[in-house]
PDB file of N, CA and C in Angstrom:
ATOM      1  N   MET A  20     -34.159  31.858   0.366  1.00 89.00           N
ATOM      2  CA  MET A  20     -33.266  31.118   1.246  1.00 89.00           C
ATOM      3  C   MET A  20     -31.993  31.941   1.425  1.00 89.00           C
ATOM      4  N   GLU A  21     -31.582  32.081   2.660  1.00 91.00           N
ATOM      5  CA  GLU A  21     -30.344  32.780   3.014  1.00 91.00           C
ATOM      6  C   GLU A  21     -29.336  31.739   3.489  1.00 91.00           C
ATOM      7  N   ARG A  22     -28.105  31.791   2.965  1.00 96.00           N
ATOM      8  CA  ARG A  22     -27.080  30.832   3.390  1.00 96.00           C
ATOM      9  C   ARG A  22     -25.839  31.571   3.874  1.00 96.00           C
ATOM     10  N   ILE A  23     -25.237  30.980   4.906  1.00 95.00           N
ATOM     11  CA  ILE A  23     -23.975  31.502   5.430  1.00 95.00           C
ATOM     12  C   ILE A  23     -23.030  30.320   5.588  1.00 95.00           C
ATOM     13  N   ILE A  24     -21.785  30.517   5.186  1.00 97.00           N
ATOM     14  CA  ILE A  24     -20.752  29.504   5.365  1.00 97.00           C
ATOM     15  C   ILE A  24     -19.620  30.137   6.153  1.00 97.00           C
ATOM     16  N   VAL A  25     -19.213  29.454   7.224  1.00 96.00           N
ATOM     17  CA  VAL A  25     -18.151  29.970   8.090  1.00 96.00           C
ATOM     18  C   VAL A  25     -17.088  28.884   8.246  1.00 96.00           C
ATOM     19  N   ARG A  26     -15.847  29.260   8.046  1.00 97.00           N
ATOM     20  CA  ARG A  26     -14.728  28.344   8.262  1.00 97.00           C
ATOM     21  C   ARG A  26     -13.832  28.959   9.323  1.00 97.00           C
ATOM     22  N   TYR A  27     -13.402  28.141  10.280  1.00 97.00           N
ATOM     23  CA  TYR A  27     -12.550  28.653  11.350  1.00 97.00           C
ATOM     24  C   TYR A  27     -11.663  27.555  11.899  1.00 97.00           C
ATOM     25  N   ARG A  28     -10.664  27.959  12.641  1.00 98.00           N
ATOM     26  CA  ARG A  28      -9.707  27.046  13.271  1.00 98.00           C
ATOM     27  C   ARG A  28      -9.785  27.257  14.782  1.00 98.00           C
ATOM     28  N   ILE A  29      -9.772  26.152  15.535  1.00 98.00           N
ATOM     29  CA  ILE A  29      -9.814  26.249  16.989  1.00 98.00           C
ATOM     30  C   ILE A  29      -8.408  26.097  17.569  1.00 98.00           C
ATOM     31  N   LYS A  30      -8.270  26.464  18.839  1.00 97.00           N
ATOM     32  CA  LYS A  30      -6.977  26.366  19.516  1.00 97.00           C
ATOM     33  C   LYS A  30      -6.628  24.909  19.815  1.00 97.00           C
ATOM     34  N   GLU A  31      -5.366  24.624  19.753  1.00 96.00           N
ATOM     35  CA  GLU A  31      -4.849  23.306  20.130  1.00 96.00           C
ATOM     36  C   GLU A  31      -5.302  22.987  21.556  1.00 96.00           C
ATOM     37  N   GLY A  32      -5.748  21.778  21.791  1.00 96.00           N
ATOM     38  CA  GLY A  32      -6.159  21.355  23.123  1.00 96.00           C
ATOM     39  C   GLY A  32      -7.605  21.658  23.475  1.00 96.00           C
ATOM     40  N   SER A  33      -8.343  22.283  22.569  1.00 97.00           N
ATOM     41  CA  SER A  33      -9.729  22.645  22.880  1.00 97.00           C
ATOM     42  C   SER A  33     -10.761  21.797  22.135  1.00 97.00           C
ATOM     43  N   LEU A  34     -10.311  20.767  21.432  1.00 96.00           N
ATOM     44  CA  LEU A  34     -11.210  19.992  20.572  1.00 96.00           C
ATOM     45  C   LEU A  34     -12.381  19.384  21.342  1.00 96.00           C
ATOM     46  N   ASP A  35     -12.143  18.722  22.440  1.00 96.00           N
ATOM     47  CA  ASP A  35     -13.234  18.083  23.187  1.00 96.00           C
ATOM     48  C   ASP A  35     -14.272  19.106  23.650  1.00 96.00           C
ATOM     49  N   LYS A  36     -13.795  20.219  24.152  1.00 97.00           N
ATOM     50  CA  LYS A  36     -14.692  21.273  24.630  1.00 97.00           C
ATOM     51  C   LYS A  36     -15.523  21.842  23.470  1.00 97.00           C
ATOM     52  N   VAL A  37     -14.885  22.064  22.334  1.00 96.00           N
ATOM     53  CA  VAL A  37     -15.578  22.613  21.164  1.00 96.00           C
ATOM     54  C   VAL A  37     -16.617  21.621  20.645  1.00 96.00           C
ATOM     55  N   LEU A  38     -16.263  20.350  20.546  1.00 96.00           N
ATOM     56  CA  LEU A  38     -17.208  19.346  20.054  1.00 96.00           C
ATOM     57  C   LEU A  38     -18.432  19.255  20.956  1.00 96.00           C
ATOM     58  N   MET A  39     -18.230  19.310  22.262  1.00 97.00           N
ATOM     59  CA  MET A  39     -19.349  19.270  23.205  1.00 97.00           C
ATOM     60  C   MET A  39     -20.240  20.504  23.030  1.00 97.00           C
ATOM     61  N   ALA A  40     -19.633  21.667  22.891  1.00 96.00           N
ATOM     62  CA  ALA A  40     -20.393  22.905  22.711  1.00 96.00           C
ATOM     63  C   ALA A  40     -21.164  22.879  21.391  1.00 96.00           C
ATOM     64  N   LEU A  41     -20.545  22.365  20.337  1.00 95.00           N
ATOM     65  CA  LEU A  41     -21.224  22.287  19.037  1.00 95.00           C
ATOM     66  C   LEU A  41     -22.442  21.376  19.095  1.00 95.00           C
ATOM     67  N   ARG A  42     -22.303  20.226  19.729  1.00 95.00           N
ATOM     68  CA  ARG A  42     -23.445  19.303  19.846  1.00 95.00           C
ATOM     69  C   ARG A  42     -24.617  19.988  20.553  1.00 95.00           C
ATOM     70  N   SER A  43     -24.318  20.673  21.636  1.00 96.00           N
ATOM     71  CA  SER A  43     -25.349  21.367  22.398  1.00 96.00           C
ATOM     72  C   SER A  43     -25.977  22.491  21.571  1.00 96.00           C
ATOM     73  N   PHE A  44     -25.141  23.270  20.914  1.00 95.00           N
ATOM     74  CA  PHE A  44     -25.623  24.398  20.121  1.00 95.00           C
ATOM     75  C   PHE A  44     -26.516  23.929  18.972  1.00 95.00           C
ATOM     76  N   ILE A  45     -26.065  22.913  18.248  1.00 95.00           N
ATOM     77  CA  ILE A  45     -26.844  22.418  17.103  1.00 95.00           C
ATOM     78  C   ILE A  45     -28.170  21.836  17.572  1.00 95.00           C
ATOM     79  N   ALA A  46     -28.176  21.154  18.704  1.00 96.00           N
ATOM     80  CA  ALA A  46     -29.429  20.621  19.255  1.00 96.00           C
ATOM     81  C   ALA A  46     -30.383  21.756  19.629  1.00 96.00           C
ATOM     82  N   THR A  47     -29.854  22.818  20.205  1.00 96.00           N
ATOM     83  CA  THR A  47     -30.678  23.975  20.571  1.00 96.00           C
ATOM     84  C   THR A  47     -31.249  24.645  19.336  1.00 96.00           C
ATOM     85  N   VAL A  48     -30.435  24.839  18.316  1.00 96.00           N
ATOM     86  CA  VAL A  48     -30.917  25.442  17.068  1.00 96.00           C
ATOM     87  C   VAL A  48     -32.040  24.578  16.479  1.00 96.00           C
ATOM     88  N   ALA A  49     -31.885  23.270  16.488  1.00 96.00           N
ATOM     89  CA  ALA A  49     -32.912  22.382  15.938  1.00 96.00           C
ATOM     90  C   ALA A  49     -34.244  22.539  16.674  1.00 96.00           C
ATOM     91  N   ILE A  50     -34.192  22.746  17.987  1.00 96.00           N
ATOM     92  CA  ILE A  50     -35.410  22.909  18.777  1.00 96.00           C
ATOM     93  C   ILE A  50     -36.003  24.305  18.602  1.00 96.00           C
ATOM     94  N   GLU A  51     -35.158  25.319  18.714  1.00 96.00           N
ATOM     95  CA  GLU A  51     -35.624  26.710  18.698  1.00 96.00           C
ATOM     96  C   GLU A  51     -35.894  27.253  17.302  1.00 96.00           C
ATOM     97  N   GLU A  52     -35.238  26.677  16.304  1.00 96.00           N
ATOM     98  CA  GLU A  52     -35.361  27.173  14.926  1.00 96.00           C
ATOM     99  C   GLU A  52     -35.567  25.994  13.967  1.00 96.00           C
ATOM    100  N   PRO A  53     -36.706  25.339  14.041  1.00 96.00           N
ATOM    101  CA  PRO A  53     -36.898  24.153  13.204  1.00 96.00           C
ATOM    102  C   PRO A  53     -36.800  24.428  11.705  1.00 96.00           C
ATOM    103  N   GLU A  54     -36.958  25.674  11.314  1.00 96.00           N
ATOM    104  CA  GLU A  54     -36.872  26.025   9.893  1.00 96.00           C
ATOM    105  C   GLU A  54     -35.427  26.259   9.434  1.00 96.00           C
ATOM    106  N   THR A  55     -34.492  26.317  10.375  1.00 96.00           N
ATOM    107  CA  THR A  55     -33.090  26.564  10.062  1.00 96.00           C
ATOM    108  C   THR A  55     -32.354  25.247   9.860  1.00 96.00           C
ATOM    109  N   GLU A  56     -31.591  25.183   8.793  1.00 96.00           N
ATOM    110  CA  GLU A  56     -30.727  24.021   8.568  1.00 96.00           C
ATOM    111  C   GLU A  56     -29.317  24.426   8.988  1.00 96.00           C
ATOM    112  N   TYR A  57     -28.761  23.717   9.962  1.00 94.00           N
ATOM    113  CA  TYR A  57     -27.460  24.081  10.519  1.00 94.00           C
ATOM    114  C   TYR A  57     -26.588  22.837  10.576  1.00 94.00           C
ATOM    115  N   ASN A  58     -25.473  22.875   9.885  1.00 95.00           N
ATOM    116  CA  ASN A  58     -24.544  21.747   9.856  1.00 95.00           C
ATOM    117  C   ASN A  58     -23.140  22.237  10.168  1.00 95.00           C
ATOM    118  N   ALA A  59     -22.422  21.437  10.937  1.00 95.00           N
ATOM    119  CA  ALA A  59     -21.031  21.747  11.262  1.00 95.00           C
ATOM    120  C   ALA A  59     -20.184  20.542  10.877  1.00 95.00           C
ATOM    121  N   PHE A  60     -19.078  20.805  10.230  1.00 96.00           N
ATOM    122  CA  PHE A  60     -18.186  19.750   9.768  1.00 96.00           C
ATOM    123  C   PHE A  60     -16.770  20.015  10.247  1.00 96.00           C
ATOM    124  N   ARG A  61     -16.117  18.981  10.695  1.00 96.00           N
ATOM    125  CA  ARG A  61     -14.698  19.061  11.028  1.00 96.00           C
ATOM    126  C   ARG A  61     -13.931  18.690   9.760  1.00 96.00           C
ATOM    127  N   ILE A  62     -12.958  19.472   9.396  1.00 96.00           N
ATOM    128  CA  ILE A  62     -12.230  19.266   8.147  1.00 96.00           C
ATOM    129  C   ILE A  62     -11.076  18.299   8.371  1.00 96.00           C
ATOM    130  N   ALA A  63     -11.199  17.104   7.820  1.00 94.00           N
ATOM    131  CA  ALA A  63     -10.131  16.096   7.755  1.00 94.00           C
ATOM    132  C   ALA A  63      -9.357  15.910   9.059  1.00 94.00           C
ATOM    133  N   ASN A  64     -10.052  15.676  10.155  1.00 89.00           N
ATOM    134  CA  ASN A  64      -9.410  15.427  11.454  1.00 89.00           C
ATOM    135  C   ASN A  64      -8.434  16.522  11.863  1.00 89.00           C
ATOM    136  N   SER A  65      -8.687  17.723  11.407  1.00 95.00           N
ATOM    137  CA  SER A  65      -7.823  18.856  11.757  1.00 95.00           C
ATOM    138  C   SER A  65      -8.483  19.663  12.875  1.00 95.00           C
ATOM    139  N   LEU A  66      -7.986  20.841  13.105  1.00 97.00           N
ATOM    140  CA  LEU A  66      -8.586  21.760  14.066  1.00 97.00           C
ATOM    141  C   LEU A  66      -9.437  22.805  13.352  1.00 97.00           C
ATOM    142  N   GLU A  67      -9.775  22.535  12.087  1.00 98.00           N
ATOM    143  CA  GLU A  67     -10.596  23.448  11.300  1.00 98.00           C
ATOM    144  C   GLU A  67     -12.012  22.908  11.177  1.00 98.00           C
ATOM    145  N   PHE A  68     -12.961  23.837  11.190  1.00 97.00           N
ATOM    146  CA  PHE A  68     -14.368  23.494  11.082  1.00 97.00           C
ATOM    147  C   PHE A  68     -15.020  24.348  10.002  1.00 97.00           C
ATOM    148  N   LEU A  69     -16.090  23.811   9.454  1.00 97.00           N
ATOM    149  CA  LEU A  69     -16.898  24.511   8.467  1.00 97.00           C
ATOM    150  C   LEU A  69     -18.351  24.418   8.929  1.00 97.00           C
ATOM    151  N   HIS A  70     -19.014  25.557   9.030  1.00 97.00           N
ATOM    152  CA  HIS A  70     -20.428  25.594   9.386  1.00 97.00           C
ATOM    153  C   HIS A  70     -21.200  26.086   8.173  1.00 97.00           C
ATOM    154  N   VAL A  71     -22.305  25.422   7.888  1.00 97.00           N
ATOM    155  CA  VAL A  71     -23.186  25.814   6.791  1.00 97.00           C
ATOM    156  C   VAL A  71     -24.571  26.020   7.389  1.00 97.00           C
ATOM    157  N   MET A  72     -25.080  27.238   7.254  1.00 96.00           N
ATOM    158  CA  MET A  72     -26.386  27.593   7.802  1.00 96.00           C
ATOM    159  C   MET A  72     -27.300  28.023   6.675  1.00 96.00           C
ATOM    160  N   SER A  73     -28.527  27.526   6.683  1.00 97.00           N
ATOM    161  CA  SER A  73     -29.530  27.923   5.696  1.00 97.00           C
ATOM    162  C   SER A  73     -30.766  28.397   6.434  1.00 97.00           C
ATOM    163  N   PHE A  74     -31.161  29.622   6.151  1.00 96.00           N
ATOM    164  CA  PHE A  74     -32.316  30.243   6.786  1.00 96.00           C
ATOM    165  C   PHE A  74     -33.391  30.466   5.721  1.00 96.00           C
ATOM    166  N   PRO A  75     -34.662  30.285   6.063  1.00 95.00           N
ATOM    167  CA  PRO A  75     -35.711  30.440   5.063  1.00 95.00           C
ATOM    168  C   PRO A  75     -35.861  31.868   4.532  1.00 95.00           C
ATOM    169  N   ASP A  76     -35.464  32.853   5.355  1.00 94.00           N
ATOM    170  CA  ASP A  76     -35.594  34.253   4.936  1.00 94.00           C
ATOM    171  C   ASP A  76     -34.699  35.126   5.823  1.00 94.00           C
ATOM    172  N   PRO A  77     -34.522  36.390   5.443  1.00 94.00           N
ATOM    173  CA  PRO A  77     -33.645  37.278   6.236  1.00 94.00           C
ATOM    174  C   PRO A  77     -34.096  37.457   7.689  1.00 94.00           C
ATOM    175  N   SER A  78     -35.387  37.436   7.950  1.00 94.00           N
ATOM    176  CA  SER A  78     -35.833  37.625   9.335  1.00 94.00           C
ATOM    177  C   SER A  78     -35.452  36.419  10.203  1.00 94.00           C
ATOM    178  N   ALA A  79     -35.451  35.224   9.639  1.00 94.00           N
ATOM    179  CA  ALA A  79     -35.015  34.039  10.388  1.00 94.00           C
ATOM    180  C   ALA A  79     -33.528  34.128  10.710  1.00 94.00           C
ATOM    181  N   GLN A  80     -32.762  34.630   9.760  1.00 94.00           N
ATOM    182  CA  GLN A  80     -31.324  34.815   9.996  1.00 94.00           C
ATOM    183  C   GLN A  80     -31.101  35.844  11.100  1.00 94.00           C
ATOM    184  N   GLU A  81     -31.863  36.900  11.086  1.00 94.00           N
ATOM    185  CA  GLU A  81     -31.746  37.942  12.110  1.00 94.00           C
ATOM    186  C   GLU A  81     -32.122  37.389  13.490  1.00 94.00           C
ATOM    187  N   ARG A  82     -33.191  36.592  13.571  1.00 94.00           N
ATOM    188  CA  ARG A  82     -33.584  35.985  14.850  1.00 94.00           C
ATOM    189  C   ARG A  82     -32.474  35.084  15.378  1.00 94.00           C
ATOM    190  N   HIS A  83     -31.862  34.305  14.488  1.00 94.00           N
ATOM    191  CA  HIS A  83     -30.761  33.441  14.890  1.00 94.00           C
ATOM    192  C   HIS A  83     -29.594  34.280  15.430  1.00 94.00           C
ATOM    193  N   HIS A  84     -29.252  35.301  14.694  1.00 93.00           N
ATOM    194  CA  HIS A  84     -28.136  36.160  15.061  1.00 93.00           C
ATOM    195  C   HIS A  84     -28.327  36.788  16.441  1.00 93.00           C
ATOM    196  N   ASN A  85     -29.560  37.137  16.758  1.00 95.00           N
ATOM    197  CA  ASN A  85     -29.846  37.826  18.021  1.00 95.00           C
ATOM    198  C   ASN A  85     -30.281  36.906  19.159  1.00 95.00           C
ATOM    199  N   ALA A  86     -30.360  35.610  18.904  1.00 95.00           N
ATOM    200  CA  ALA A  86     -30.793  34.667  19.944  1.00 95.00           C
ATOM    201  C   ALA A  86     -29.757  34.585  21.068  1.00 95.00           C
ATOM    202  N   GLY A  87     -30.223  34.415  22.267  1.00 93.00           N
ATOM    203  CA  GLY A  87     -29.344  34.345  23.437  1.00 93.00           C
ATOM    204  C   GLY A  87     -28.385  33.164  23.403  1.00 93.00           C
ATOM    205  N   TYR A  88     -28.743  32.096  22.747  1.00 92.00           N
ATOM    206  CA  TYR A  88     -27.892  30.902  22.687  1.00 92.00           C
ATOM    207  C   TYR A  88     -26.849  30.982  21.579  1.00 92.00           C
ATOM    208  N   THR A  89     -26.920  32.004  20.741  1.00 90.00           N
ATOM    209  CA  THR A  89     -25.959  32.137  19.643  1.00 90.00           C
ATOM    210  C   THR A  89     -24.670  32.781  20.127  1.00 90.00           C
TER     211      THR A  89
END
């Protein structure tokens, strides 16, 4: 199992746009990569997010990294 954790902060005023993009992206990952576990969390109503990705193996991580929707 390969895991990646990413924490980032978005620009002020972009929350609605980011939330919409995240919903779409996570739905696409679920369809295109059923073996990938992908979760995104907003940290305490702030502008910070945490993404946790779990891939079954390095090749799955590489496919995700190179996918057109990523």
